[in-house]
Structure formats: C-alpha cells, structure tokens
Coordinates of C-alpha atoms and ligand atoms in Angstrom, one line a residue:
M56 CA 217.3 34.1 157.7
T57 CA 214.3 31.8 156.9
I58 CA 214.1 29.6 153.9
L59 CA 211.6 32.0 152.3
A60 CA 213.9 35.0 152.9
S61 CA 216.8 32.9 151.6
V62 CA 215.1 31.9 148.4
L63 CA 213.6 35.3 147.8
S64 CA 216.9 37.0 148.2
F65 CA 218.6 34.4 146.1
L66 CA 216.1 34.9 143.3
S67 CA 215.9 38.6 143.4
S68 CA 219.6 39.6 143.9
P69 CA 222.2 39.2 141.2
R70 CA 224.3 36.1 142.0
K71 CA 228.0 36.2 142.1
P72 CA 229.5 34.1 139.4
R73 CA 230.4 30.7 140.9
T74 CA 233.4 28.8 139.9
P75 CA 232.4 26.7 137.0
R76 CA 231.7 23.1 138.0
D77 CA 230.9 24.3 141.5
A78 CA 228.8 21.5 143.0
S79 CA 225.8 23.4 144.3
T80 CA 224.6 26.5 146.2
A81 CA 222.9 25.9 149.4
A82 CA 220.3 28.3 150.8
A83 CA 220.7 27.9 154.5
T84 CA 217.5 27.8 156.3
T85 CA 216.1 28.1 159.8
A86 CA 212.7 27.7 161.3
P87 CA 210.3 30.7 160.6
T88 CA 210.4 33.5 163.1
C89 CA 207.9 36.2 163.8
N90 CA 209.8 38.7 161.7
S91 CA 209.5 36.4 158.7
C92 CA 205.8 36.5 158.7
P93 CA 204.4 39.7 157.1
Q94 CA 201.3 40.0 159.2
C95 CA 203.4 39.4 162.3
F96 CA 206.0 41.9 161.2
A97 CA 203.5 44.7 161.2
R98 CA 202.3 43.8 164.6
T99 CA 205.8 43.7 166.1
L100 CA 205.5 47.5 165.8
S101 CA 202.8 47.6 168.4
L102 CA 203.3 47.0 172.1
V103 CA 201.5 43.7 172.1
G104 CA 203.2 42.6 168.8
G105 CA 205.4 39.8 170.2
A106 CA 202.5 38.1 172.0
L107 CA 200.1 38.4 169.1
C108 CA 202.7 37.2 166.7
S109 CA 203.3 33.9 168.6
L110 CA 199.5 33.5 168.9
L111 CA 199.1 33.9 165.1
L112 CA 201.9 31.4 164.3
S113 CA 200.5 28.8 166.6
T114 CA 196.9 29.3 165.4
S115 CA 198.0 28.9 161.8
A116 CA 199.8 25.7 162.8
L117 CA 196.6 24.4 164.3
A118 CA 194.4 25.3 161.3
A119 CA 192.3 22.6 159.8
P120 CA 194.1 20.8 157.0
A121 CA 193.0 21.6 153.4
E122 CA 190.5 19.2 151.9
D123 CA 193.1 17.6 149.6
Q124 CA 195.5 16.9 152.5
V125 CA 194.6 13.3 153.3
V126 CA 197.5 12.5 155.7
A127 CA 198.6 14.1 158.9
P128 CA 202.1 15.6 158.9
D129 CA 205.0 13.9 160.6
A130 CA 205.6 14.8 164.3
D131 CA 208.6 16.7 163.2
K132 CA 207.2 19.4 161.0
N133 CA 210.2 20.0 158.8
L134 CA 210.9 19.1 155.2
F135 CA 214.2 19.1 153.4
V136 CA 214.0 19.8 149.6
Y137 CA 216.8 19.8 147.0
N138 CA 215.7 21.4 143.8
W139 CA 217.2 23.1 140.8
S140 CA 218.1 26.8 141.0
D141 CA 215.6 29.3 139.7
Y142 CA 212.9 26.6 139.7
I143 CA 210.1 27.7 142.0
D144 CA 208.0 30.7 142.8
P145 CA 209.2 31.5 146.4
Q146 CA 205.6 32.6 147.2
V147 CA 204.5 28.9 146.8
L148 CA 206.9 27.8 149.6
K149 CA 205.6 30.6 151.8
D150 CA 202.0 29.6 151.1
F151 CA 202.8 26.0 151.8
E152 CA 204.4 26.7 155.1
K153 CA 201.6 28.9 156.2
E154 CA 198.9 26.4 155.2
T155 CA 200.5 23.3 156.6
G156 CA 202.7 24.5 159.4
I157 CA 205.6 22.5 157.8
T158 CA 208.9 24.4 157.5
V159 CA 210.6 23.9 154.2
H160 CA 214.4 23.9 154.1
Y161 CA 215.3 24.4 150.5
D162 CA 218.7 23.8 148.9
L163 CA 219.6 24.5 145.3
M164 CA 221.2 22.1 142.9
D165 CA 222.4 22.5 139.3
S166 CA 223.6 19.1 138.4
N167 CA 222.1 15.6 138.2
E168 CA 225.5 14.2 138.8
V169 CA 226.0 16.0 142.1
L170 CA 222.5 14.9 143.2
E171 CA 223.3 11.3 142.3
A172 CA 226.6 11.4 144.1
K173 CA 224.9 12.8 147.2
L174 CA 222.4 10.0 147.3
M175 CA 224.9 7.2 146.5
V176 CA 227.1 8.0 149.5
G177 CA 224.3 7.4 152.0
S178 CA 221.8 9.6 153.8
S179 CA 221.7 12.9 151.9
G180 CA 219.4 14.5 154.5
Y181 CA 216.9 15.4 151.8
D182 CA 213.3 14.3 151.8
I183 CA 212.4 15.6 148.3
I184 CA 214.7 15.7 145.4
A185 CA 214.3 16.7 141.7
P186 CA 216.2 14.3 139.4
S187 CA 215.7 14.4 135.7
I188 CA 213.7 11.4 134.5
H189 CA 216.7 9.3 133.4
V190 CA 218.4 9.9 136.8
L191 CA 215.1 9.1 138.6
K192 CA 215.1 5.7 136.9
R193 CA 218.7 5.0 138.0
L194 CA 218.0 6.1 141.6
G195 CA 214.9 4.0 141.7
D196 CA 216.6 0.9 140.3
A197 CA 219.4 1.4 142.9
G198 CA 216.8 1.3 145.7
L199 CA 217.5 4.9 146.7
L200 CA 213.9 6.2 146.4
L201 CA 210.7 5.6 148.4
P202 CA 207.9 4.3 146.3
L203 CA 205.1 6.9 146.3
D204 CA 202.1 6.1 148.4
K205 CA 199.5 7.1 145.9
S206 CA 196.7 7.0 148.5
K207 CA 198.3 10.1 150.0
L208 CA 198.4 11.9 146.6
P209 CA 194.8 12.5 145.5
N210 CA 195.9 15.3 143.2
L211 CA 197.6 12.8 140.9
K212 CA 194.2 13.0 139.1
H213 CA 195.2 16.4 137.7
L214 CA 198.2 15.0 135.8
D215 CA 198.0 14.6 132.0
P216 CA 197.4 10.8 131.4
Q217 CA 199.2 10.8 128.1
K218 CA 202.3 12.4 129.7
M219 CA 202.1 10.0 132.6
A220 CA 201.9 7.1 130.3
K221 CA 205.0 8.3 128.5
I222 CA 206.8 8.7 131.8
A223 CA 205.7 5.3 133.0
L224 CA 207.7 3.8 130.1
I225 CA 210.7 5.0 132.1
D226 CA 209.5 5.1 135.7
K227 CA 207.5 1.9 135.6
D228 CA 203.9 2.4 136.9
N229 CA 204.9 6.0 137.9
R230 CA 206.2 4.3 141.0
Y231 CA 208.8 6.8 142.2
G232 CA 208.2 10.3 140.8
I233 CA 205.7 12.9 139.8
P234 CA 206.6 15.1 136.8
Y235 CA 207.5 18.6 138.0
M236 CA 208.5 20.4 134.8
E237 CA 208.9 19.5 131.1
L238 CA 211.9 20.9 129.3
S239 CA 214.2 20.9 126.3
T240 CA 217.8 21.7 125.7
G241 CA 218.4 24.2 122.9
I242 CA 220.2 27.4 122.1
A243 CA 219.5 30.8 123.7
Y244 CA 221.0 33.9 122.2
N245 CA 221.0 37.7 122.4
T246 CA 219.4 38.6 119.1
R247 CA 220.9 42.1 118.8
K248 CA 224.5 41.1 119.8
V249 CA 224.6 38.0 117.6
A250 CA 223.2 40.0 114.6
E251 CA 225.8 42.8 115.3
I252 CA 228.7 40.4 115.2
M253 CA 227.6 37.8 112.6
G254 CA 225.5 40.1 110.4
P255 CA 221.7 40.5 110.1
D256 CA 221.3 37.4 107.9
F257 CA 223.0 35.0 110.2
K258 CA 220.7 32.3 111.4
V259 CA 220.8 30.5 114.7
D260 CA 218.9 27.4 113.7
S261 CA 221.5 24.6 113.8
W262 CA 223.8 23.0 116.3
R263 CA 226.4 23.4 113.6
I264 CA 227.3 26.9 114.8
L265 CA 228.7 25.5 118.0
F266 CA 231.3 23.4 116.2
D267 CA 232.3 25.8 113.4
E268 CA 235.5 27.5 114.4
N269 CA 234.9 30.5 112.2
V270 CA 231.6 31.2 113.9
L271 CA 232.9 30.4 117.4
K272 CA 235.8 32.7 117.0
K273 CA 233.5 35.6 116.3
L274 CA 230.8 34.7 118.9
S275 CA 233.4 34.3 121.6
Q276 CA 233.8 38.1 121.5
C277 CA 230.4 38.5 123.1
G278 CA 230.5 35.3 125.2
I279 CA 229.6 31.7 124.6
T280 CA 228.5 29.3 127.4
A281 CA 227.3 25.8 127.6
L282 CA 225.8 23.5 130.2
D283 CA 228.0 21.5 132.5
S284 CA 225.9 18.4 131.9
P285 CA 227.4 15.4 130.2
S286 CA 224.1 13.9 128.9
D287 CA 222.8 17.2 127.6
M288 CA 226.0 18.2 125.9
L289 CA 227.0 14.8 124.5
C290 CA 223.5 13.6 123.4
S291 CA 222.8 17.0 121.7
T292 CA 226.1 16.6 119.9
L293 CA 225.1 13.1 118.8
I294 CA 221.9 14.6 117.4
Y295 CA 223.9 17.2 115.5
M296 CA 226.1 14.4 114.1
G297 CA 223.1 12.4 112.9
R298 CA 223.9 9.6 115.4
D299 CA 221.6 7.9 117.8
P300 CA 221.3 10.1 121.0
E301 CA 220.7 6.8 122.9
S302 CA 223.8 5.1 121.4
T303 CA 225.5 2.5 123.5
K304 CA 228.7 2.7 121.5
A305 CA 231.7 4.2 123.3
Q306 CA 233.1 5.4 119.9
D307 CA 230.0 7.6 119.4
Y308 CA 230.7 9.4 122.7
E309 CA 234.4 9.7 121.9
D310 CA 233.5 11.3 118.6
A311 CA 231.0 13.6 120.2
G312 CA 233.6 14.5 122.8
E313 CA 236.1 15.5 120.1
K314 CA 233.5 17.8 118.6
L315 CA 232.8 19.3 122.0
K316 CA 236.5 20.0 122.5
I317 CA 236.2 22.5 119.6
L318 CA 233.5 24.3 121.5
G319 CA 235.5 24.0 124.6
R320 CA 238.2 26.2 123.1
Y321 CA 235.9 29.1 122.8
V322 CA 233.4 28.9 125.7
R323 CA 233.5 31.4 128.5
Y324 CA 232.5 28.6 130.8
F325 CA 230.5 25.3 131.2
H326 CA 228.0 25.9 133.9
S327 CA 224.3 25.1 134.3
S328 CA 222.8 28.0 136.2
Q329 CA 225.0 31.1 135.9
Y330 CA 224.1 31.6 132.2
A331 CA 220.5 32.8 132.7
N332 CA 221.7 35.9 134.6
D333 CA 224.6 36.4 132.3
L334 CA 222.4 36.3 129.2
A335 CA 220.0 38.7 130.9
S336 CA 222.7 41.2 131.7
G337 CA 224.4 40.9 128.3
D338 CA 227.6 39.5 129.8
V339 CA 227.3 36.6 127.4
C340 CA 225.4 36.3 124.1
I341 CA 224.9 32.7 123.3
S342 CA 224.3 29.6 125.5
V343 CA 223.4 26.0 125.3
A344 CA 220.4 26.4 127.5
W345 CA 217.3 24.8 129.1
A346 CA 214.1 26.2 127.7
G347 CA 212.7 28.0 130.7
D348 CA 216.0 29.5 131.7
A349 CA 216.2 31.1 128.3
Q350 CA 212.7 32.5 128.7
L351 CA 213.6 33.7 132.1
A352 CA 216.7 35.4 130.8
N353 CA 214.6 37.0 128.1
Q354 CA 212.1 38.3 130.7
R355 CA 214.8 39.7 132.9
S356 CA 216.7 41.3 130.0
L357 CA 213.6 43.0 128.7
E358 CA 212.6 44.2 132.2
A359 CA 216.1 45.8 132.4
G360 CA 215.5 47.5 129.1
L361 CA 218.1 45.3 127.4
D362 CA 218.0 43.0 124.3
P363 CA 215.6 40.2 123.5
I364 CA 216.9 36.7 124.2
A365 CA 215.6 34.1 121.7
Y366 CA 215.5 30.4 122.2
V367 CA 215.6 27.8 119.4
I368 CA 215.2 24.1 119.0
P369 CA 217.8 23.4 116.3
Q370 CA 216.6 22.0 113.1
E371 CA 218.5 18.7 113.7
G372 CA 216.4 18.1 116.8
A373 CA 217.0 18.4 120.5
L374 CA 216.6 16.6 123.8
M375 CA 213.5 16.9 125.9
G376 CA 212.8 15.5 129.3
Y377 CA 211.0 15.8 132.6
D378 CA 212.4 16.9 135.9
M379 CA 210.7 14.8 138.5
L380 CA 210.0 15.2 142.2
A381 CA 210.7 12.1 144.3
I382 CA 211.0 11.1 147.9
T383 CA 214.3 9.7 149.1
K384 CA 214.4 6.2 150.7
T385 CA 216.1 7.8 153.7
S386 CA 213.5 10.5 154.1
T387 CA 212.7 11.1 157.8
H388 CA 209.6 13.1 156.9
P389 CA 207.7 10.9 154.4
N390 CA 204.3 12.3 155.3
N391 CA 205.4 15.9 155.0
A392 CA 207.0 14.9 151.7
H393 CA 203.7 13.4 150.4
I394 CA 201.8 16.5 151.6
F395 CA 204.3 18.7 149.6
L396 CA 204.0 16.6 146.4
N397 CA 200.3 16.7 146.7
Y398 CA 200.3 20.5 147.2
I399 CA 202.6 21.0 144.1
M400 CA 200.1 19.0 142.0
R401 CA 197.3 21.4 142.8
P402 CA 196.5 23.0 139.4
E403 CA 196.6 26.6 140.8
V404 CA 199.9 25.9 142.5
I405 CA 201.8 24.4 139.6
A406 CA 200.3 27.0 137.3
K407 CA 201.7 29.7 139.5
I408 CA 205.2 28.0 139.5
S409 CA 205.2 27.5 135.7
D410 CA 204.2 31.1 135.1
Y411 CA 207.0 32.3 137.3
I412 CA 209.8 30.1 136.1
R413 CA 208.6 29.8 132.5
Y414 CA 208.7 26.0 132.2
A415 CA 205.9 23.7 131.0
N416 CA 204.3 21.4 133.5
A417 CA 202.4 18.1 133.0
N418 CA 199.2 19.0 134.9
K419 CA 196.3 19.0 132.5
D420 CA 194.1 21.1 134.8
A421 CA 196.7 23.8 135.3
T422 CA 196.9 25.0 131.6
A423 CA 193.7 27.0 131.7
L424 CA 194.8 28.8 134.8
M425 CA 198.2 29.9 133.3
N426 CA 199.3 33.0 131.7
P427 CA 198.4 32.5 127.9
E428 CA 201.7 34.2 127.1
I429 CA 203.4 31.1 128.5
T430 CA 201.1 28.4 127.2
S431 CA 201.2 29.8 123.7
N432 CA 205.0 30.2 123.7
K433 CA 206.2 27.5 121.3
G434 CA 209.6 27.4 123.0
I435 CA 207.9 26.3 126.2
Y436 CA 204.9 24.2 125.0
Y437 CA 206.0 22.6 121.8
D438 CA 203.8 22.1 118.8
E439 CA 203.4 18.6 117.2
Q440 CA 205.9 19.4 114.4
T441 CA 208.6 20.4 116.9
L442 CA 207.8 17.3 119.1
Q443 CA 208.7 15.1 116.1
R444 CA 212.3 16.1 116.4
M445 CA 212.6 15.9 120.2
H446 CA 214.3 12.9 121.9
I447 CA 214.0 11.7 125.5
V448 CA 217.1 9.8 126.4
V449 CA 217.5 7.4 129.2
P450 CA 221.2 6.3 129.2
P451 CA 221.9 3.1 131.1
A452 CA 224.5 3.2 133.9
E453 CA 227.4 1.9 131.7
V454 CA 226.7 4.6 129.1
E455 CA 226.5 7.2 131.9
R456 CA 230.0 6.2 133.0
I457 CA 231.3 6.6 129.4
M458 CA 229.7 10.0 129.2
T459 CA 231.1 11.1 132.5
R460 CA 234.6 10.1 131.4
T461 CA 234.3 11.7 128.0
W462 CA 232.9 14.9 129.5
N463 CA 235.7 15.2 132.1
N464 CA 238.1 15.1 129.1
V465 CA 236.2 17.8 127.4
I466 CA 236.2 20.0 130.5
S467 CA 239.9 19.5 131.2
S468 CA 240.9 20.3 127.7
S469 CA 238.7 23.5 127.5
A470 CA 239.8 27.1 127.8
Q471 CA 237.5 28.0 130.7
Ligands
N2P582 C1 216.2 25.5 136.1 C2 217.1 24.4 135.7 C3 216.4 23.4 134.9 C4 216.7 22.0 135.3 N1 216.9 26.6 136.3 C5 217.2 21.2 134.2 N2 217.2 19.8 134.6

C-alpha cells in the first residue's frame, strides 16, 4: 500500500481504539506503484496499460520543477515525514508526489513526548517532524534540528510577519521551524448529551466542571476523555487555579496534579487522538481537546446525522500554540525536506490543508483562499477578546521533567 493509500484509508476508516498511552501509529509506506496512480489505474485496463503507466510515471518525474522550487531534489527521491494524526489533507501529499517525483513516507504521531524521545535516542529516520513550538525550542537548543536554509524557502514571504515575530521570541530568528498550524486547548462536548444529563441550563464555560466530582460523576455516564499531554493538562489546570501557567515552582505542578487526579477518577481514557472519532460517533460526550480536532469531530458527527459538538475556550483562559514543521539534524534528504516545506507554504496548499483539518494557519496569503466557514469560526481563528485570555507556554527542560513526573503519577492513579 502506498503512503497515499495508507493515509487515505487511515483518515476515512474508523480507527480501532488504541491502548491509551500507545506511542504512535505508523502508516507503513512503499514507493508508488502504477496502481496507486488514478490515471495509470484506468490504463491498466487496456492492453498497453502497463507500458503506458510506466511512461507516465517517468514523464511526471522528469517534469520541469514549479517556479517556486529553487533547489533540485536529493538524488534519493524519498522523504520521511512524522506528523500528528488527522493533520493533513491526503490529496496534498498526492499532489506533492506527482509534482515533484518525491515519494513521501508519512508516519503518524500523537505525542510531543514520544517525538522528543525518538529524536533524543539518535537517528529517528525522519526528515520532517512536527513538534509544538515549545518542543521545537528544546530540540533546537539540543542541536537536534537542521537550521533552515531560507534561500531554499521563497514561500516564507507568505507567512504572517506578526505571527512570525511572535514565534521568533521562542525560535530565535525563526531559525529551525515554519509554523504549520495554530491551535488552542479547550473543551469539546456533545451539546445534546451534556444537556440531557446535566439539564438545559448547564453551561460548559469553565475548567471547573473537570474538577467538580458532582459534575464528573454525571458526565462520566456519557464518557469523559482528556489529552495524554503533560503540558496541555497541567498548564490548563494551572490556568484554572489562577496560577502562572509558566510557573517554575514544583509545588504548583504537584497541586495541579492533585486536581487532575480527581478528573482521573472519572475519565474513560487519557489519549490525544482517539477522542475526535469517539466524540463524532457519540461514544464519549466531553473531552479536553485541541481546537481543530473538536471542529473535525463536529463535522463528522453532523455528517453522520448525529449531534453537534461544540468547542469552548473556558472563561479562565486557555493555552494556545503553534505546531511547527522542522528538519531533523540527521535528515538524509535535506533538499527534499526544503522542497516539502516550501510547498506547504504555498497559500493554496496550506489553505486546502486548513480547510480539511479545520485548524488555523499562519499564512497571510492563504486566508482569502479558505472556506469562510473556517476563517469566521471563532473557535479556530480567535477574536482579539479571546486572544487576551490565551497563553503560549514554553516550559524549560527542568520544568518539563517535573511535569512528566507529575503526569505519570496522575496516569497511574487514574481509573482508565
Ligand atoms: C491533530 C492534533 C493536533 C496537534 N489531530 C496538537 N499538537
């Protein structure tokens, strides 16, 4: 099965629930074959199909590079990408492969911690990775990323200078990464089921409901889930507690951990990707969620004729951040990687991805090309008022260690 077929089938078929805290799901890939190419496939039905198919594949590989491709691909025309699940329009990969002749091998991740661990142990085999901004910083500081060669990235001009300046406060001089998607961590819920259980006047507008045993007891009847992400969970809890989400005090994390143990008694699971499908199918009714996944769950649920899934940024505030694309220091296909990053920064390409996965991007020239339903959705593109209560956190390594320890305690004491 090719990468494209793997990603397509992964995105379109219901996934089997994975064991919570499962590291990642890999979509095995192979080089494209004639049967993977739609034009070719039709031709295989004719007597001369096989020959024509090979000819088409080799012709497309020899096609002149696009105007914005300023570097020749590496001799080995493969590219190994590690990105979050449900985070690309599979057609984009297909188009990229067709245009450049580079074969994309695409693996799925759902945890910054697993990504970091893979890079720390040595050569991960990946050329492109998608760390969240605070992890990008740590990986860059640890010498695990290749500084971008900006002369190979003419499409950087499309990125929003204000957002790039904000990002440069963390990734100095935008040295290692380009912003892929902008996101927040809030609460997604099935409006009908929650109203049915809690009554029509019940409001999901505060983190408080995730720490109130009376509420949790009731909501656990229809299924509560939360992210398996120490920084998302602990820093959101600090925001609820009115503490600094960038605190460096161990005590703050211990206190937040104690609160999370209450939630842990009632969650169905802590997991960072399964919940989108489970919300969409009605298997669970409330989740600590990333913005776009909640929107995707809503879209899928409505398409299936089920209930609306709403997404809220709680009144106390919430985390926001960027997932970045970066090239690993050990990349063996650095030119292919630059060609890929440059392709992703084409306004029409990133617009297509954002429309599909329902996350905001940081490409100023893409907005006009996007579905207005997405760009006007305040749960995806925040208004100024909401932005006032959003926090970007960049925990230093020692705080990260405290968080990991605390989080492991929460997980081991939970009911999941
Ligand atoms: C997409 C997951 C969003 C990534 N399904 C959060 N960093």
